[in-house]
Amino acid sequence: MEALYDNYDRKIDYLRISVTDRCNLRCFYCMPEEGITPKPHEEILSYEEIKRFAEAAVATGITKIRLTGGEPLVRRDIVKLVEMLANIPGLNDLSLTTNGILLPHHAEDLKKAGLQRVNVSIDSLDPETYQKLTRLGGVEKALAGVRVALELGFDPVKINTVLIKGVNDDPKDFIRLIHDYPVHVRFIEFMPVGDWNPELYLSIDELKQKLGRYGGFEPVEGPKGAGPAQYATCKGALGTLGFISPISNHFCPSCNRLRLTPDGKLRVCLFSDAEFDVRPILRGNTSEQEIAAFIRTVTESKPERHSAGAQEKPARLMCQIGG
Ligand code: SAM
Ligand code: SF4
Ligand code: SF4
């Protein structure tokens, strides 16, 4: 099996594919309240095109793919795409990140189609705070998605929580959640993308100080696909808390990822606006070997690390890149 390395000798084996820039929520840090003008359909990669790209990526050494968005479950026939990707030989890990709202409708079919893992984004368990953050959502619906994923045996089920200072930075409710359910709640530092306000940034260290109040947390090994997260748990809990610090303690030296946007731009770093247009290649008469060669060349331009905070934010919003 081939392996893909960048110029800093990092092994690149993870591809995040954003399948849509549309969403059924409007999280304040990701999408404006009125929504965005979505890319026209003809600019969005078809499932056939995504599959061709994924096959070539796996041939270069990608072994893990995550589907994201926008909200991946709002794209029509998403189950079909999962089925198409799950059958690629050499792809070991196929997962999806969702806000969970539509998960009860799709989870069973996604599982049957070969999806292995889901991450559900829930920034607060308090209905009012969740509503305020997402502008459209109901936390009970997202939690119903989590319950269905657990019932169907998705393992692990992770919850992503972006830390917003003064809004959702008390971990009390999530501690209760990991006592009730075998879920892995990962707190993620708010990154300077989209509507970012430095005053709302809280570091993982600051969160851990707050966690100290509740006591008894010990470091533990993370679940499958732990990536850059560190985990901890406490007596009696069924799940864990995870900590991801892209800003205060960035993990660029071990970065293993590439991103494909819905309109077919390959991005080598979340914080770099360098984009490489894959669409003409996928729509032309190009062989898998040629697409693979393109991926290898593009990977060489991956920057060593981000300069987020010191420089401008990415030009695109998170929903347009694929978080
Ligand atoms: N709609 C799906 C969801 O919300 O899970 C998938 C796409 S969303 C863009 C992917 C992840 O990016 C979510 O967990 C979201 O909270 C996270 N995200 C978006 N903007 C962020 C930011 N500025 N900092 C940190 N995480 C962010
Ligand atoms: Fe939609 Fe996810 Fe962005 Fe929230 S974070 S607006 S759910 S794409
Ligand atoms: Fe990788 Fe760029 Fe994220 Fe660093 S900022 S971890 S290099 S994608």
Tab-separated table of N, CA and C in Angstrom, residues 91-230:
chain	number	residue	atom	x	y	z
A	91	LEU	N	-9.859	1.623	2.284
A	91	LEU	CA	-10.388	2.666	3.168
A	91	LEU	C	-10.804	1.993	4.476
A	92	ASN	N	-10.104	2.324	5.563
A	92	ASN	CA	-10.341	1.605	6.834
A	92	ASN	C	-11.358	2.279	7.730
A	93	ASP	N	-11.561	3.566	7.530
A	93	ASP	CA	-12.354	4.310	8.505
A	93	ASP	C	-13.208	5.335	7.778
A	94	LEU	N	-14.517	5.157	7.832
A	94	LEU	CA	-15.432	6.100	7.178
A	94	LEU	C	-16.353	6.677	8.252
A	95	SER	N	-16.293	7.977	8.433
A	95	SER	CA	-17.066	8.604	9.510
A	95	SER	C	-17.772	9.850	8.981
A	96	LEU	N	-18.599	10.438	9.848
A	96	LEU	CA	-19.403	11.593	9.417
A	96	LEU	C	-19.574	12.543	10.597
A	97	THR	N	-19.492	13.832	10.322
A	97	THR	CA	-19.765	14.843	11.348
A	97	THR	C	-21.076	15.526	11.007
A	98	THR	N	-21.970	15.581	11.976
A	98	THR	CA	-23.322	16.118	11.741
A	98	THR	C	-23.792	16.919	12.957
A	99	ASN	N	-24.767	17.785	12.716
A	99	ASN	CA	-25.377	18.440	13.885
A	99	ASN	C	-26.425	17.523	14.528
A	100	GLY	N	-26.691	16.386	13.944
A	100	GLY	CA	-27.529	15.367	14.588
A	100	GLY	C	-29.016	15.499	14.358
A	101	ILE	N	-29.452	16.675	13.871
A	101	ILE	CA	-30.896	16.932	13.800
A	101	ILE	C	-31.608	15.894	12.916
A	102	LEU	N	-30.980	15.537	11.789
A	102	LEU	CA	-31.621	14.587	10.867
A	102	LEU	C	-31.153	13.153	11.079
A	103	LEU	N	-30.340	12.954	12.093
A	103	LEU	CA	-29.770	11.614	12.304
A	103	LEU	C	-30.844	10.542	12.553
A	104	PRO	N	-31.889	10.835	13.348
A	104	PRO	CA	-32.903	9.794	13.558
A	104	PRO	C	-33.501	9.287	12.243
A	105	HIS	N	-33.564	10.149	11.215
A	105	HIS	CA	-34.146	9.721	9.936
A	105	HIS	C	-33.177	8.867	9.122
A	106	HIS	N	-31.885	9.087	9.284
A	106	HIS	CA	-30.922	8.468	8.369
A	106	HIS	C	-29.999	7.438	9.007
A	107	ALA	N	-29.940	7.420	10.344
A	107	ALA	CA	-28.873	6.649	10.999
A	107	ALA	C	-28.878	5.173	10.608
A	108	GLU	N	-30.056	4.575	10.569
A	108	GLU	CA	-30.116	3.143	10.285
A	108	GLU	C	-29.588	2.845	8.877
A	109	ASP	N	-30.022	3.645	7.909
A	109	ASP	CA	-29.573	3.429	6.524
A	109	ASP	C	-28.078	3.722	6.390
A	110	LEU	N	-27.607	4.724	7.108
A	110	LEU	CA	-26.168	5.038	7.049
A	110	LEU	C	-25.343	3.871	7.582
A	111	LYS	N	-25.831	3.291	8.673
A	111	LYS	CA	-25.121	2.154	9.275
A	111	LYS	C	-25.085	0.986	8.286
A	112	LYS	N	-26.238	0.698	7.710
A	112	LYS	CA	-26.314	-0.408	6.746
A	112	LYS	C	-25.407	-0.145	5.550
A	113	ALA	N	-25.275	1.132	5.179
A	113	ALA	CA	-24.468	1.474	3.996
A	113	ALA	C	-22.973	1.370	4.280
A	114	GLY	N	-22.598	1.257	5.562
A	114	GLY	CA	-21.176	1.053	5.865
A	114	GLY	C	-20.515	2.194	6.633
A	115	LEU	N	-21.317	3.159	7.092
A	115	LEU	CA	-20.717	4.219	7.915
A	115	LEU	C	-20.282	3.619	9.256
A	116	GLN	N	-19.066	3.948	9.699
A	116	GLN	CA	-18.564	3.320	10.928
A	116	GLN	C	-18.779	4.187	12.172
A	117	ARG	N	-18.589	5.502	12.010
A	117	ARG	CA	-18.622	6.346	13.210
A	117	ARG	C	-19.325	7.661	12.911
A	118	VAL	N	-19.916	8.252	13.969
A	118	VAL	CA	-20.480	9.591	13.817
A	118	VAL	C	-19.995	10.502	14.950
A	119	ASN	N	-19.781	11.758	14.582
A	119	ASN	CA	-19.565	12.816	15.568
A	119	ASN	C	-20.762	13.747	15.481
A	120	VAL	N	-21.326	14.089	16.623
A	120	VAL	CA	-22.481	14.986	16.634
A	120	VAL	C	-22.059	16.284	17.330
A	121	SER	N	-22.318	17.398	16.672
A	121	SER	CA	-21.927	18.682	17.259
A	121	SER	C	-23.048	19.225	18.129
A	122	ILE	N	-22.769	19.395	19.413
A	122	ILE	CA	-23.749	19.972	20.343
A	122	ILE	C	-22.971	20.903	21.270
A	123	ASP	N	-23.196	22.184	21.138
A	123	ASP	CA	-22.393	23.139	21.900
A	123	ASP	C	-22.921	23.377	23.310
A	124	SER	N	-24.178	23.063	23.529
A	124	SER	CA	-24.734	23.234	24.881
A	124	SER	C	-25.905	22.292	25.066
A	125	LEU	N	-26.085	21.820	26.303
A	125	LEU	CA	-27.230	20.955	26.592
A	125	LEU	C	-28.400	21.761	27.147
A	126	ASP	N	-28.136	23.041	27.380
A	126	ASP	CA	-29.206	23.912	27.860
A	126	ASP	C	-30.025	24.384	26.648
A	127	PRO	N	-31.342	24.077	26.621
A	127	PRO	CA	-32.134	24.389	25.423
A	127	PRO	C	-32.021	25.844	24.965
A	128	GLU	N	-32.027	26.774	25.930
A	128	GLU	CA	-31.984	28.190	25.531
A	128	GLU	C	-30.639	28.553	24.920
A	129	THR	N	-29.567	28.072	25.554
A	129	THR	CA	-28.226	28.400	25.054
A	129	THR	C	-28.017	27.756	23.684
A	130	TYR	N	-28.476	26.512	23.540
A	130	TYR	CA	-28.335	25.825	22.253
A	130	TYR	C	-29.068	26.608	21.164
A	131	GLN	N	-30.255	27.054	21.491
A	131	GLN	CA	-31.067	27.803	20.526
A	131	GLN	C	-30.347	29.101	20.136
A	132	LYS	N	-29.778	29.755	21.160
A	132	LYS	CA	-29.093	31.026	20.908
A	132	LYS	C	-27.875	30.807	19.997
A	133	LEU	N	-27.139	29.726	20.243
A	133	LEU	CA	-25.920	29.466	19.474
A	133	LEU	C	-26.221	29.026	18.039
A	134	THR	N	-27.260	28.219	17.887
A	134	THR	CA	-27.543	27.631	16.558
A	134	THR	C	-28.589	28.428	15.783
A	135	ARG	N	-29.251	29.323	16.457
A	135	ARG	CA	-30.310	30.204	15.945
A	135	ARG	C	-31.565	29.444	15.488
A	136	LEU	N	-31.435	28.182	15.077
A	136	LEU	CA	-32.610	27.466	14.572
A	136	LEU	C	-32.881	26.163	15.308
A	137	GLY	N	-31.930	25.723	16.113
A	137	GLY	CA	-32.000	24.332	16.551
A	137	GLY	C	-32.687	24.093	17.878
A	138	GLY	N	-33.070	22.826	18.071
A	138	GLY	CA	-33.609	22.359	19.345
A	138	GLY	C	-32.691	21.258	19.852
A	139	VAL	N	-32.173	21.429	21.050
A	139	VAL	CA	-31.160	20.483	21.529
A	139	VAL	C	-31.727	19.078	21.678
A	140	GLU	N	-33.046	18.974	21.977
A	140	GLU	CA	-33.638	17.638	22.137
A	140	GLU	C	-33.538	16.833	20.848
A	141	LYS	N	-33.650	17.533	19.707
A	141	LYS	CA	-33.560	16.835	18.415
A	141	LYS	C	-32.143	16.319	18.205
A	142	ALA	N	-31.157	17.139	18.548
A	142	ALA	CA	-29.759	16.709	18.372
A	142	ALA	C	-29.461	15.535	19.304
A	143	LEU	N	-29.997	15.606	20.523
A	143	LEU	CA	-29.770	14.509	21.478
A	143	LEU	C	-30.476	13.229	21.034
A	144	ALA	N	-31.625	13.386	20.370
A	144	ALA	CA	-32.309	12.203	19.829
A	144	ALA	C	-31.394	11.526	18.809
A	145	GLY	N	-30.671	12.340	18.048
A	145	GLY	CA	-29.710	11.792	17.077
A	145	GLY	C	-28.620	10.996	17.775
A	146	VAL	N	-28.142	11.509	18.894
A	146	VAL	CA	-27.101	10.813	19.662
A	146	VAL	C	-27.634	9.479	20.173
A	147	ARG	N	-28.850	9.498	20.712
A	147	ARG	CA	-29.429	8.253	21.260
A	147	ARG	C	-29.589	7.206	20.171
A	148	VAL	N	-30.082	7.613	19.019
A	148	VAL	CA	-30.267	6.658	17.916
A	148	VAL	C	-28.911	6.083	17.505
A	149	ALA	N	-27.896	6.927	17.417
A	149	ALA	CA	-26.554	6.446	17.016
A	149	ALA	C	-26.057	5.400	18.016
A	150	LEU	N	-26.296	5.653	19.302
A	150	LEU	CA	-25.861	4.675	20.320
A	150	LEU	C	-26.653	3.380	20.198
A	151	GLU	N	-27.974	3.521	20.030
A	151	GLU	CA	-28.823	2.315	19.933
A	151	GLU	C	-28.414	1.429	18.758
A	152	LEU	N	-27.988	2.080	17.676
A	152	LEU	CA	-27.633	1.309	16.479
A	152	LEU	C	-26.220	0.716	16.561
A	153	GLY	N	-25.502	1.085	17.608
A	153	GLY	CA	-24.182	0.485	17.800
A	153	GLY	C	-23.050	1.224	17.110
A	154	PHE	N	-23.259	2.482	16.700
A	154	PHE	CA	-22.108	3.260	16.222
A	154	PHE	C	-21.138	3.382	17.389
A	155	ASP	N	-19.873	3.175	17.105
A	155	ASP	CA	-18.909	3.168	18.209
A	155	ASP	C	-17.536	3.612	17.706
A	156	PRO	N	-16.961	4.643	18.297
A	156	PRO	CA	-17.515	5.483	19.350
A	156	PRO	C	-18.475	6.538	18.790
A	157	VAL	N	-19.318	7.090	19.688
A	157	VAL	CA	-20.110	8.274	19.349
A	157	VAL	C	-19.462	9.449	20.085
A	158	LYS	N	-19.028	10.433	19.286
A	158	LYS	CA	-18.371	11.594	19.898
A	158	LYS	C	-19.276	12.815	19.756
A	159	ILE	N	-19.140	13.709	20.707
A	159	ILE	CA	-19.876	14.978	20.644
A	159	ILE	C	-18.845	16.101	20.552
A	160	ASN	N	-19.012	16.985	19.586
A	160	ASN	CA	-18.102	18.128	19.442
A	160	ASN	C	-18.734	19.359	20.074
A	161	THR	N	-17.984	20.018	20.931
A	161	THR	CA	-18.488	21.217	21.593
A	161	THR	C	-17.465	22.346	21.448
A	162	VAL	N	-17.819	23.364	20.697
A	162	VAL	CA	-16.910	24.511	20.535
A	162	VAL	C	-17.089	25.410	21.760
A	163	LEU	N	-15.978	25.714	22.401
A	163	LEU	CA	-16.037	26.492	23.646
A	163	LEU	C	-16.216	27.977	23.372
A	164	ILE	N	-17.267	28.537	23.908
A	164	ILE	CA	-17.503	29.971	23.750
A	164	ILE	C	-17.527	30.582	25.154
A	165	LYS	N	-16.578	31.465	25.374
A	165	LYS	CA	-16.400	32.028	26.726
A	165	LYS	C	-17.692	32.677	27.246
A	166	GLY	N	-18.037	32.328	28.456
A	166	GLY	CA	-19.196	32.953	29.096
A	166	GLY	C	-20.531	32.428	28.585
A	167	VAL	N	-20.507	31.529	27.604
A	167	VAL	CA	-21.762	31.038	27.026
A	167	VAL	C	-21.961	29.551	27.348
A	168	ASN	N	-20.940	28.738	27.052
A	168	ASN	CA	-21.097	27.292	27.284
A	168	ASN	C	-19.852	26.721	27.965
A	169	ASP	N	-19.214	27.544	28.803
A	169	ASP	CA	-17.916	27.113	29.335
A	169	ASP	C	-17.995	26.470	30.721
A	170	ASP	N	-19.227	26.138	31.159
A	170	ASP	CA	-19.352	25.365	32.393
A	170	ASP	C	-19.647	23.915	32.007
A	171	PRO	N	-18.699	22.983	32.265
A	171	PRO	CA	-18.870	21.610	31.770
A	171	PRO	C	-19.874	20.760	32.549
A	172	LYS	N	-20.558	21.358	33.550
A	172	LYS	CA	-21.422	20.571	34.450
A	172	LYS	C	-22.396	19.631	33.707
A	173	ASP	N	-23.140	20.178	32.728
A	173	ASP	CA	-24.154	19.355	32.046
A	173	ASP	C	-23.511	18.224	31.251
A	174	PHE	N	-22.344	18.505	30.677
A	174	PHE	CA	-21.683	17.457	29.891
A	174	PHE	C	-21.116	16.367	30.805
A	175	ILE	N	-20.731	16.745	32.020
A	175	ILE	CA	-20.265	15.720	32.978
A	175	ILE	C	-21.429	14.770	33.299
A	176	ARG	N	-22.606	15.368	33.461
A	176	ARG	CA	-23.775	14.523	33.718
A	176	ARG	C	-24.026	13.607	32.512
A	177	LEU	N	-23.868	14.157	31.320
A	177	LEU	CA	-24.135	13.370	30.102
A	177	LEU	C	-23.218	12.152	30.010
A	178	ILE	N	-21.932	12.319	30.365
A	178	ILE	CA	-21.030	11.155	30.239
A	178	ILE	C	-21.250	10.149	31.374
A	179	HIS	N	-22.013	10.559	32.389
A	179	HIS	CA	-22.433	9.571	33.395
A	179	HIS	C	-23.622	8.760	32.878
A	180	ASP	N	-24.451	9.389	32.065
A	180	ASP	CA	-25.663	8.717	31.583
A	180	ASP	C	-25.445	7.922	30.302
A	181	TYR	N	-24.500	8.370	29.466
A	181	TYR	CA	-24.326	7.744	28.140
A	181	TYR	C	-22.839	7.494	27.866
A	182	PRO	N	-22.523	6.422	27.101
A	182	PRO	CA	-21.122	6.150	26.753
A	182	PRO	C	-20.662	7.008	25.575
A	183	VAL	N	-20.672	8.312	25.757
A	183	VAL	CA	-20.279	9.230	24.676
A	183	VAL	C	-18.987	9.947	25.057
A	184	HIS	N	-18.317	10.466	24.048
A	184	HIS	CA	-17.043	11.145	24.247
A	184	HIS	C	-17.222	12.607	23.846
A	185	VAL	N	-17.300	13.472	24.841
A	185	VAL	CA	-17.563	14.889	24.583
A	185	VAL	C	-16.237	15.609	24.416
A	186	ARG	N	-16.000	16.164	23.230
A	186	ARG	CA	-14.709	16.816	22.980
A	186	ARG	C	-14.886	18.325	22.937
A	187	PHE	N	-14.220	19.004	23.848
A	187	PHE	CA	-14.262	20.466	23.861
A	187	PHE	C	-13.191	20.978	22.897
A	188	ILE	N	-13.597	21.874	22.015
A	188	ILE	CA	-12.698	22.367	20.960
A	188	ILE	C	-12.548	23.880	21.109
A	189	GLU	N	-11.321	24.351	21.080
A	189	GLU	CA	-11.119	25.805	21.143
A	189	GLU	C	-11.704	26.483	19.908
A	190	PHE	N	-12.313	27.626	20.155
A	190	PHE	CA	-12.949	28.435	19.110
A	190	PHE	C	-11.854	28.971	18.184
A	191	MET	N	-11.937	28.609	16.917
A	191	MET	CA	-10.868	28.991	15.977
A	191	MET	C	-11.267	30.216	15.160
A	192	PRO	N	-10.286	31.018	14.786
A	192	PRO	CA	-10.588	32.252	14.045
A	192	PRO	C	-11.000	31.996	12.599
A	193	VAL	N	-12.214	31.570	12.444
A	193	VAL	CA	-12.826	31.359	11.126
A	193	VAL	C	-14.193	32.010	11.225
A	194	GLY	N	-14.646	32.636	10.144
A	194	GLY	CA	-16.003	33.199	10.137
A	194	GLY	C	-16.159	34.314	11.157
A	195	ASP	N	-17.291	34.301	11.871
A	195	ASP	CA	-17.616	35.391	12.783
A	195	ASP	C	-16.921	35.182	14.125
A	196	TRP	N	-15.623	35.379	14.136
A	196	TRP	CA	-14.813	35.091	15.324
A	196	TRP	C	-14.598	36.359	16.131
A	197	ASN	N	-14.697	36.199	17.425
A	197	ASN	CA	-14.472	37.349	18.295
A	197	ASN	C	-13.499	36.888	19.374
A	198	PRO	N	-12.290	37.479	19.435
A	198	PRO	CA	-11.291	37.000	20.392
A	198	PRO	C	-11.792	37.038	21.829
A	199	GLU	N	-12.755	37.913	22.103
A	199	GLU	CA	-13.268	37.995	23.483
A	199	GLU	C	-14.071	36.752	23.863
A	200	LEU	N	-14.468	35.983	22.870
A	200	LEU	CA	-15.254	34.775	23.157
A	200	LEU	C	-14.383	33.523	23.209
A	201	TYR	N	-13.087	33.733	23.067
A	201	TYR	CA	-12.165	32.582	23.053
A	201	TYR	C	-11.818	32.159	24.482
A	202	LEU	N	-11.873	30.852	24.715
A	202	LEU	CA	-11.478	30.300	26.012
A	202	LEU	C	-10.516	29.137	25.735
A	203	SER	N	-9.386	29.122	26.419
A	203	SER	CA	-8.420	28.053	26.134
A	203	SER	C	-8.823	26.771	26.867
A	204	ILE	N	-8.284	25.676	26.390
A	204	ILE	CA	-8.532	24.391	27.063
A	204	ILE	C	-8.006	24.435	28.499
A	205	ASP	N	-6.880	25.098	28.724
A	205	ASP	CA	-6.361	25.188	30.100
A	205	ASP	C	-7.368	25.874	31.022
A	206	GLU	N	-7.987	26.927	30.515
A	206	GLU	CA	-8.992	27.627	31.336
A	206	GLU	C	-10.189	26.706	31.621
A	207	LEU	N	-10.568	25.922	30.609
A	207	LEU	CA	-11.685	24.986	30.830
A	207	LEU	C	-11.302	23.955	31.893
A	208	LYS	N	-10.045	23.475	31.803
A	208	LYS	CA	-9.624	22.443	32.759
A	208	LYS	C	-9.633	22.990	34.186
A	209	GLN	N	-9.323	24.267	34.330
A	209	GLN	CA	-9.405	24.871	35.675
A	209	GLN	C	-10.833	24.791	36.202
A	210	LYS	N	-11.780	25.087	35.322
A	210	LYS	CA	-13.196	25.007	35.731
A	210	LYS	C	-13.570	23.562	36.074
A	211	LEU	N	-13.007	22.630	35.303
A	211	LEU	CA	-13.296	21.213	35.518
A	211	LEU	C	-12.783	20.773	36.889
A	212	GLY	N	-11.693	21.412	37.318
A	212	GLY	CA	-11.095	21.105	38.615
A	212	GLY	C	-12.100	21.198	39.743
A	213	ARG	N	-13.065	22.120	39.579
A	213	ARG	CA	-14.119	22.294	40.605
A	213	ARG	C	-14.915	21.012	40.823
A	214	TYR	N	-15.064	20.240	39.758
A	214	TYR	CA	-15.891	19.035	39.853
A	214	TYR	C	-15.075	17.830	40.292
A	215	GLY	N	-13.747	17.941	40.179
A	215	GLY	CA	-12.836	16.954	40.757
A	215	GLY	C	-12.863	15.575	40.145
A	216	GLY	N	-11.826	14.808	40.460
A	216	GLY	CA	-11.818	13.385	40.174
A	216	GLY	C	-11.555	12.967	38.745
A	217	PHE	N	-11.120	13.869	37.879
A	217	PHE	CA	-10.866	13.474	36.498
A	217	PHE	C	-9.441	12.975	36.316
A	218	GLU	N	-9.316	11.825	35.645
A	218	GLU	CA	-8.001	11.224	35.383
A	218	GLU	C	-7.833	11.056	33.880
A	219	PRO	N	-6.605	11.245	33.366
A	219	PRO	CA	-6.399	11.025	31.928
A	219	PRO	C	-6.656	9.573	31.541
A	220	VAL	N	-7.248	9.371	30.383
A	220	VAL	CA	-7.458	8.005	29.860
A	220	VAL	C	-7.119	8.006	28.371
A	221	GLU	N	-6.933	6.797	27.854
A	221	GLU	CA	-6.697	6.675	26.421
A	221	GLU	C	-7.994	7.022	25.689
A	222	GLY	N	-7.864	7.650	24.544
A	222	GLY	CA	-9.066	8.053	23.813
A	222	GLY	C	-9.687	6.910	23.033
A	223	PRO	N	-10.933	7.128	22.540
A	223	PRO	CA	-11.581	6.125	21.695
A	223	PRO	C	-10.937	6.100	20.311
A	224	LYS	N	-11.399	5.202	19.456
A	224	LYS	CA	-10.877	5.109	18.088
A	224	LYS	C	-10.967	6.475	17.392
A	225	GLY	N	-9.920	6.794	16.650
A	225	GLY	CA	-9.927	8.067	15.911
A	225	GLY	C	-9.713	9.247	16.837
A	226	ALA	N	-8.940	9.031	17.913
A	226	ALA	CA	-8.767	10.080	18.923
A	226	ALA	C	-8.091	11.315	18.334
A	227	GLY	N	-7.294	11.154	17.292
A	227	GLY	CA	-6.641	12.297	16.650
A	227	GLY	C	-5.884	13.127	17.649
A	228	PRO	N	-6.004	14.456	17.548
A	228	PRO	CA	-5.224	15.317	18.432
A	228	PRO	C	-5.855	15.528	19.814
A	229	ALA	N	-6.950	14.843	20.103
A	229	ALA	CA	-7.621	15.084	21.393
A	229	ALA	C	-6.945	14.317	22.526
A	230	GLN	N	-6.973	14.935	23.723
A	230	GLN	CA	-6.578	14.206	24.947
A	230	GLN	C	-7.859	13.950	25.726
